PDB file of C-alpha atoms in Angstrom:
ATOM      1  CA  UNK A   1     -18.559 104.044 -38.514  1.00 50.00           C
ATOM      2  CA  UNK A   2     -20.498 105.387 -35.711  1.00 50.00           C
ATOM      3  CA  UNK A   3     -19.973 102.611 -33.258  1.00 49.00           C
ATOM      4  CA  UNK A   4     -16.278 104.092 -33.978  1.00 43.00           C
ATOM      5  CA  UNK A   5     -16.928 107.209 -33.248  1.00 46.00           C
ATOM      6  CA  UNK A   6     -18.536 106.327 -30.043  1.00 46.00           C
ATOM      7  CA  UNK A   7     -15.772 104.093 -28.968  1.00 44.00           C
ATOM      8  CA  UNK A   8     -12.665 106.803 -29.612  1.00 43.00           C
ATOM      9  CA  UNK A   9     -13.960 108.993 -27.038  1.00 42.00           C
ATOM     10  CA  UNK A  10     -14.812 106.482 -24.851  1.00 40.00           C
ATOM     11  CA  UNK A  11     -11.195 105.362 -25.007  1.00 41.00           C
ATOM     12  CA  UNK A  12      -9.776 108.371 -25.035  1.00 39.00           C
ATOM     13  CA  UNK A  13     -11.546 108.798 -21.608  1.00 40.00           C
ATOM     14  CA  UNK A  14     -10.557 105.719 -20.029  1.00 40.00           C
ATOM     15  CA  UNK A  15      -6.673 106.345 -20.685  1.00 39.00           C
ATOM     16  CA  UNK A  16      -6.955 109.701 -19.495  1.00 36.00           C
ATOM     17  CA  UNK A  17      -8.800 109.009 -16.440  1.00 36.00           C
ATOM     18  CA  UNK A  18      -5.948 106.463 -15.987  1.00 36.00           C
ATOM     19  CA  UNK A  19      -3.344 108.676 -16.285  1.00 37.00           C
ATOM     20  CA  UNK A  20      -4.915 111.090 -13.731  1.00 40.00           C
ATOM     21  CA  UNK A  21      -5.202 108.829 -11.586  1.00 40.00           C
ATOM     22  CA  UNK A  22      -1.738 107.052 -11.354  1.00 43.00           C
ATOM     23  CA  UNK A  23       1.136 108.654  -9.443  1.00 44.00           C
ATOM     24  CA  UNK A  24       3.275 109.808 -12.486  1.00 43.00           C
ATOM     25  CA  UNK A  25       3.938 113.017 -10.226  1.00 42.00           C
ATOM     26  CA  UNK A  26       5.866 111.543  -6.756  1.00 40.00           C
ATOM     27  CA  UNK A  27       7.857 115.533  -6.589  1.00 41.00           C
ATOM     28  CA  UNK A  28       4.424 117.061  -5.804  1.00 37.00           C
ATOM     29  CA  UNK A  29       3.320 114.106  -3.518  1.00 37.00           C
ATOM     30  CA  UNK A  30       6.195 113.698  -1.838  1.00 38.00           C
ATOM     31  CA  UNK A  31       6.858 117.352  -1.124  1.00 37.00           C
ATOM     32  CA  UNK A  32       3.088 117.582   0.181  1.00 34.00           C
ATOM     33  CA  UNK A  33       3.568 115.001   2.287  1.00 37.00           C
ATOM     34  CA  UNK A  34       6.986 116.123   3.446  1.00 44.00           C
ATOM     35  CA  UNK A  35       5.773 119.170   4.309  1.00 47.00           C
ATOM     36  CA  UNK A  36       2.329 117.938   6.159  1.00 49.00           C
ATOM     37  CA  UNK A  37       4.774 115.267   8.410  1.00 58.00           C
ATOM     38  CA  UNK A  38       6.852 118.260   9.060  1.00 84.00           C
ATOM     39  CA  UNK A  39       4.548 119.638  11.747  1.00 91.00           C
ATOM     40  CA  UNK A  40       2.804 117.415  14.349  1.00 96.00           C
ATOM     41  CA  UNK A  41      -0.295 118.369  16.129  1.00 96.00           C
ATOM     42  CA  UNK A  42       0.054 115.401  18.450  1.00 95.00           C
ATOM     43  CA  UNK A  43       3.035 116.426  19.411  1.00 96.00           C
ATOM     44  CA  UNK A  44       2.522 119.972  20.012  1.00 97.00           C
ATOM     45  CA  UNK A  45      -0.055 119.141  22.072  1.00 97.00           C
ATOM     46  CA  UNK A  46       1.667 117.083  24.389  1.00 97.00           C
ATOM     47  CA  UNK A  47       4.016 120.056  24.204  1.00 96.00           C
ATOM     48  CA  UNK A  48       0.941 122.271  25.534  1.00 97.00           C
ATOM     49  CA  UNK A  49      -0.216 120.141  27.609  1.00 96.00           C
ATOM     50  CA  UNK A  50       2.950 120.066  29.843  1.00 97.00           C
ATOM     51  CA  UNK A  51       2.977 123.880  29.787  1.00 97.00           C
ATOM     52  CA  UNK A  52      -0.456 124.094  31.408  1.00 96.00           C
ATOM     53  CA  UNK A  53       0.652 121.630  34.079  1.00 96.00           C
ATOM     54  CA  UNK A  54       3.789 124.122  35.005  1.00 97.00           C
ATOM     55  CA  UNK A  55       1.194 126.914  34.292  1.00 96.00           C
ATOM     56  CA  UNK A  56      -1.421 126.073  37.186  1.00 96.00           C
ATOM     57  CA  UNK A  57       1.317 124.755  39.317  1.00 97.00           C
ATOM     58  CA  UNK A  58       2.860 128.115  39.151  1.00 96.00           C
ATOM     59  CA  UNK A  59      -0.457 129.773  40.528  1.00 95.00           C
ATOM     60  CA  UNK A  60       0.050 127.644  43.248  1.00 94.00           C
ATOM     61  CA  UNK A  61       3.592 127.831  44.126  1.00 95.00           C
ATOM     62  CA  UNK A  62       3.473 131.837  43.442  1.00 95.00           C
ATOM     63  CA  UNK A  63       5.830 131.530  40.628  1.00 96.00           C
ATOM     64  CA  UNK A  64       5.870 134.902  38.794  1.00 95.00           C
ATOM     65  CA  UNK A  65       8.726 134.686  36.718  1.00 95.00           C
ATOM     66  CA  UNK A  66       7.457 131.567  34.796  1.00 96.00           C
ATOM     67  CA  UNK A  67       3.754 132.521  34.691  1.00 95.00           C
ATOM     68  CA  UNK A  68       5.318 136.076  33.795  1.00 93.00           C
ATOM     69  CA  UNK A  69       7.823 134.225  31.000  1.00 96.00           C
ATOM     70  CA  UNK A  70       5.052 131.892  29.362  1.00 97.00           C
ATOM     71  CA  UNK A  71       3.174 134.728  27.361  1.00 97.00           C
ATOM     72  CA  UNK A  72       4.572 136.494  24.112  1.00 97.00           C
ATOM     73  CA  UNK A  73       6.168 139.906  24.682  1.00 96.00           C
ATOM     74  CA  UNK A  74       2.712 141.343  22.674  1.00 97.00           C
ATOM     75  CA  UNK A  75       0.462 139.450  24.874  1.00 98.00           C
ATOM     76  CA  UNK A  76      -3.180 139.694  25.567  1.00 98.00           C
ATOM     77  CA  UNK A  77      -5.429 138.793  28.569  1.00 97.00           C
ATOM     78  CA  UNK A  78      -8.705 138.815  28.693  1.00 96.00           C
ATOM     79  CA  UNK A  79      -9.626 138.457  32.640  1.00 92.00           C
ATOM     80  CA  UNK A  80     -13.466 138.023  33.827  1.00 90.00           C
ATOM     81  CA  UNK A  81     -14.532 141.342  34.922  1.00 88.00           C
ATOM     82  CA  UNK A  82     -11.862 143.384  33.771  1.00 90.00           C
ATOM     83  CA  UNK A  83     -10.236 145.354  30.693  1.00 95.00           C
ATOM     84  CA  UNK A  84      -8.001 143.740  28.081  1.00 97.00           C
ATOM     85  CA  UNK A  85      -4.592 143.791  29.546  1.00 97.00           C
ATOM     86  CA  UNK A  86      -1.907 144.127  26.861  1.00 97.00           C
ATOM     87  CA  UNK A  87       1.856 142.925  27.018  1.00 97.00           C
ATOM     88  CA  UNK A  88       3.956 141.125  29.700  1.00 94.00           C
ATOM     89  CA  UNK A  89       4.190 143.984  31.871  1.00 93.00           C
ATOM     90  CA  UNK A  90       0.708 144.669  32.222  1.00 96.00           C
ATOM     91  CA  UNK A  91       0.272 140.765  32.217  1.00 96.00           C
ATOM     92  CA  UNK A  92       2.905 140.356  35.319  1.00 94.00           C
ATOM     93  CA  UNK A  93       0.605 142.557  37.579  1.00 93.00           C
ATOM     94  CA  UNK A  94      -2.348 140.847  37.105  1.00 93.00           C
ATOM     95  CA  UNK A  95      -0.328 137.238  37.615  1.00 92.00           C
ATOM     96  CA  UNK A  96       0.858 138.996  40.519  1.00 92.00           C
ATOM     97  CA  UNK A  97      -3.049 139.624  41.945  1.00 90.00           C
ATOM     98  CA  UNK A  98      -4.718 136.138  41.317  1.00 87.00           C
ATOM     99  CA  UNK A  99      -1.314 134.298  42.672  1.00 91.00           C
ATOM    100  CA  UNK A 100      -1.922 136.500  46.134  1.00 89.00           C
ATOM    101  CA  UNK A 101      -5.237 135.167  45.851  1.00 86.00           C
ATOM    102  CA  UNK A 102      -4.277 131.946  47.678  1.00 89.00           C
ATOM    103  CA  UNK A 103      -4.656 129.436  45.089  1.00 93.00           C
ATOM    104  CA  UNK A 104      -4.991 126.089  46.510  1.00 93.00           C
ATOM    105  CA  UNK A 105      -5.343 124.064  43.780  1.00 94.00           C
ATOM    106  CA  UNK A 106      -5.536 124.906  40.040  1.00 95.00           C
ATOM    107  CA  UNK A 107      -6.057 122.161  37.412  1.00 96.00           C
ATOM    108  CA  UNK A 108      -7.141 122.397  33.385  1.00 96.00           C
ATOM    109  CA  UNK A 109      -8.266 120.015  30.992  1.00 96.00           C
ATOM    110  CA  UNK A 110      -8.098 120.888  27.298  1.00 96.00           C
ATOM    111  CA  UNK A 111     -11.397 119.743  25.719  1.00 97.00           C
ATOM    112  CA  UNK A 112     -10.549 120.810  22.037  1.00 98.00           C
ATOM    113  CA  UNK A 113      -6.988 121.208  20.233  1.00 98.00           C
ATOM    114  CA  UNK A 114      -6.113 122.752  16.842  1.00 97.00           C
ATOM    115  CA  UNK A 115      -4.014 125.058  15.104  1.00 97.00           C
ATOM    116  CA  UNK A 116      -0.356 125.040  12.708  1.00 96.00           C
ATOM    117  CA  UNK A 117       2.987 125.874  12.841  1.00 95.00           C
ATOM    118  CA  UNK A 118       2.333 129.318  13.719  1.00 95.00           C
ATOM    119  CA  UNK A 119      -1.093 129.108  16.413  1.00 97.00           C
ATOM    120  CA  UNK A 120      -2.056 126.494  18.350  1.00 98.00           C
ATOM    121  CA  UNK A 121      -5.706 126.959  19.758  1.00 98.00           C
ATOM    122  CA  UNK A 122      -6.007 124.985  23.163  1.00 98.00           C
ATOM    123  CA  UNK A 123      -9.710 125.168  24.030  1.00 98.00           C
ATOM    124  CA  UNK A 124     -10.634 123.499  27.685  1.00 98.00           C
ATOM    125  CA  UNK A 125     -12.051 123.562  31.236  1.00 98.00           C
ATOM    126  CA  UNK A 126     -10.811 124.615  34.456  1.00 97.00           C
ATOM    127  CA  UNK A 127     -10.899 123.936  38.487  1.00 96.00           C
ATOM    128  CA  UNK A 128      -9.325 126.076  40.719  1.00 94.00           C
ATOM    129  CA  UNK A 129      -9.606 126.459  44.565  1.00 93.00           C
ATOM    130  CA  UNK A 130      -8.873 129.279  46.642  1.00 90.00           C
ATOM    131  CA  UNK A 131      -7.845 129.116  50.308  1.00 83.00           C
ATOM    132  CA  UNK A 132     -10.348 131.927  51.641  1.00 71.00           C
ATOM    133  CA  UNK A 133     -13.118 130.556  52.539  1.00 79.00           C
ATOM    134  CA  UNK A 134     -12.229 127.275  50.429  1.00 84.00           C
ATOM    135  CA  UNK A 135     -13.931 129.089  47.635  1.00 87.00           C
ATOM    136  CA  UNK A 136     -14.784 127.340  44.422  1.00 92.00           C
ATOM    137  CA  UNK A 137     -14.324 128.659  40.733  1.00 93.00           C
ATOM    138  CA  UNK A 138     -15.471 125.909  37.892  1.00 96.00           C
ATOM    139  CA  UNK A 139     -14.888 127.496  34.176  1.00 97.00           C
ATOM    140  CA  UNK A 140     -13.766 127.581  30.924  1.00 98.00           C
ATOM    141  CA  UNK A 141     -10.706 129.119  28.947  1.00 98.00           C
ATOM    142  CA  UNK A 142      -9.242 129.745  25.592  1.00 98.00           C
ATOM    143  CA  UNK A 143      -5.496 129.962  25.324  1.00 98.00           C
ATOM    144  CA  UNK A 144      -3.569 130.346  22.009  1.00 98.00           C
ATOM    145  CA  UNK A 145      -0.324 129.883  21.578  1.00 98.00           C
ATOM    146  CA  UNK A 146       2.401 131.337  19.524  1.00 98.00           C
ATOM    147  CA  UNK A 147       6.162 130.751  18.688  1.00 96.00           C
ATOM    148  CA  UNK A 148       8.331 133.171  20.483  1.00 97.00           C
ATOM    149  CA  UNK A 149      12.257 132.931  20.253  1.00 95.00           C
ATOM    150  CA  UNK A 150      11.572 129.579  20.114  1.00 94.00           C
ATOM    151  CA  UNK A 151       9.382 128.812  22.739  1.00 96.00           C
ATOM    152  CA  UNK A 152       5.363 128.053  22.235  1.00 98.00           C
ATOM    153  CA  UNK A 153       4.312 130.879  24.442  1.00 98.00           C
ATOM    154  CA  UNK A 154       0.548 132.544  25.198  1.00 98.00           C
ATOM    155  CA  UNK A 155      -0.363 135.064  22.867  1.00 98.00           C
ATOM    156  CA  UNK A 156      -3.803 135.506  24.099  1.00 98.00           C
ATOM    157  CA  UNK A 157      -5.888 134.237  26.635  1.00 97.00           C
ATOM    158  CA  UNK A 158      -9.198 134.780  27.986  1.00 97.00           C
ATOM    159  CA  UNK A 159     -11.109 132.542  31.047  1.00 95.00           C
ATOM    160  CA  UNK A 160     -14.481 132.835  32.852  1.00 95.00           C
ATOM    161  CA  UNK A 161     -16.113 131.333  34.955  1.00 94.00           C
ATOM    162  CA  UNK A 162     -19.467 129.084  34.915  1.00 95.00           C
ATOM    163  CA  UNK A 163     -20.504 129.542  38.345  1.00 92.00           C
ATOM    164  CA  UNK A 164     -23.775 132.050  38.875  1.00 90.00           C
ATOM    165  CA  UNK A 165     -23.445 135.367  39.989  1.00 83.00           C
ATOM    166  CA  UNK A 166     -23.267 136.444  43.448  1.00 78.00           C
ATOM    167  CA  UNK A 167     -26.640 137.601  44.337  1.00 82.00           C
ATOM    168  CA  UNK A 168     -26.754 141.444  44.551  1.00 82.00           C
ATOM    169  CA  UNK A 169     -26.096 143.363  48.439  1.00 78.00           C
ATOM    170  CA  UNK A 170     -28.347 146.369  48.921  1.00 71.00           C
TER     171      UNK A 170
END
């Protein structure tokens, strides 16, 4: 009788652990996975990837009215040496002063990708070449992105440089 006793539970175990595991519930699953499929990070960053391409070539051809259209109405900037600037307006004027710059060549790899349907974090490294003096900035940057009638546009962005200093003029 107490081998029986032993053996019950042991049983009762066993079919449980059975039915756990088995895929009785395919709604649940298949919704889940529905869902997950729905949004692609692959995709989106391919998506990304071809906006930062348009992006830097727009510092080089001087075009305002894209760089201008490819952050959010609510948009932050966080510029190297400067003040958050807040919405497009703002935003515009500073596109405006690094395009009059004299960019010469402008070029960003993303090093790290992540986010969901509603941010996408693009994480990378930049190049850009100025035609004074042929002068040289090497840095990093941090862009998210956010839906915006549609359109994946900047939400917030902040780059700076990895270069040294300048030494100090007295």
């Amino acid at each position: 009788m107490k081998q029986f006793s032993i053996i019950i539970p042991i049983i009762t175990f066993a079919g449980l652990l059975t039915i756990g595991c088995g895929n009785n519930n395919t709604a649940s699953t298949d919704t889940a996975t529905d869902s997950a499929s729905s949004f692609d990070l692959t995709a989106m960053k391919k998506i990304i990837e071809e906006k930062n391409n348009q992006f830097t070539k727009a510092h080089i051809t001087k075009d305002t009215a894209f760089l201008n259209n490819i952050f959010t109405r609510d948009a932050k900037s966080f510029p190297p040496n400067s003040n958050v600037v807040t919405g497009r307006a703002a935003i515009s004027a500073v596109n405006l002063e690094w395009v009059n710059y004299g960019i010469k060549e402008f070029s960003e790899v993303t090093t790290a990708f992540y986010g969901n349907e509603d941010y996408l974090i693009d994480e990378g490294s930049y190049y850009l070449r100025f035609t004074e003096n042929d002068l040289i900035d090497i840095g990093k940057y941090i862009n998210i992105w956010k839906k915006e009638d549609g359109n994946w546009k900047i939400f917030s962005n902040i780059w700076n440089t990895n270069m040294p200093a300048a030494p100090e003029t007295k």
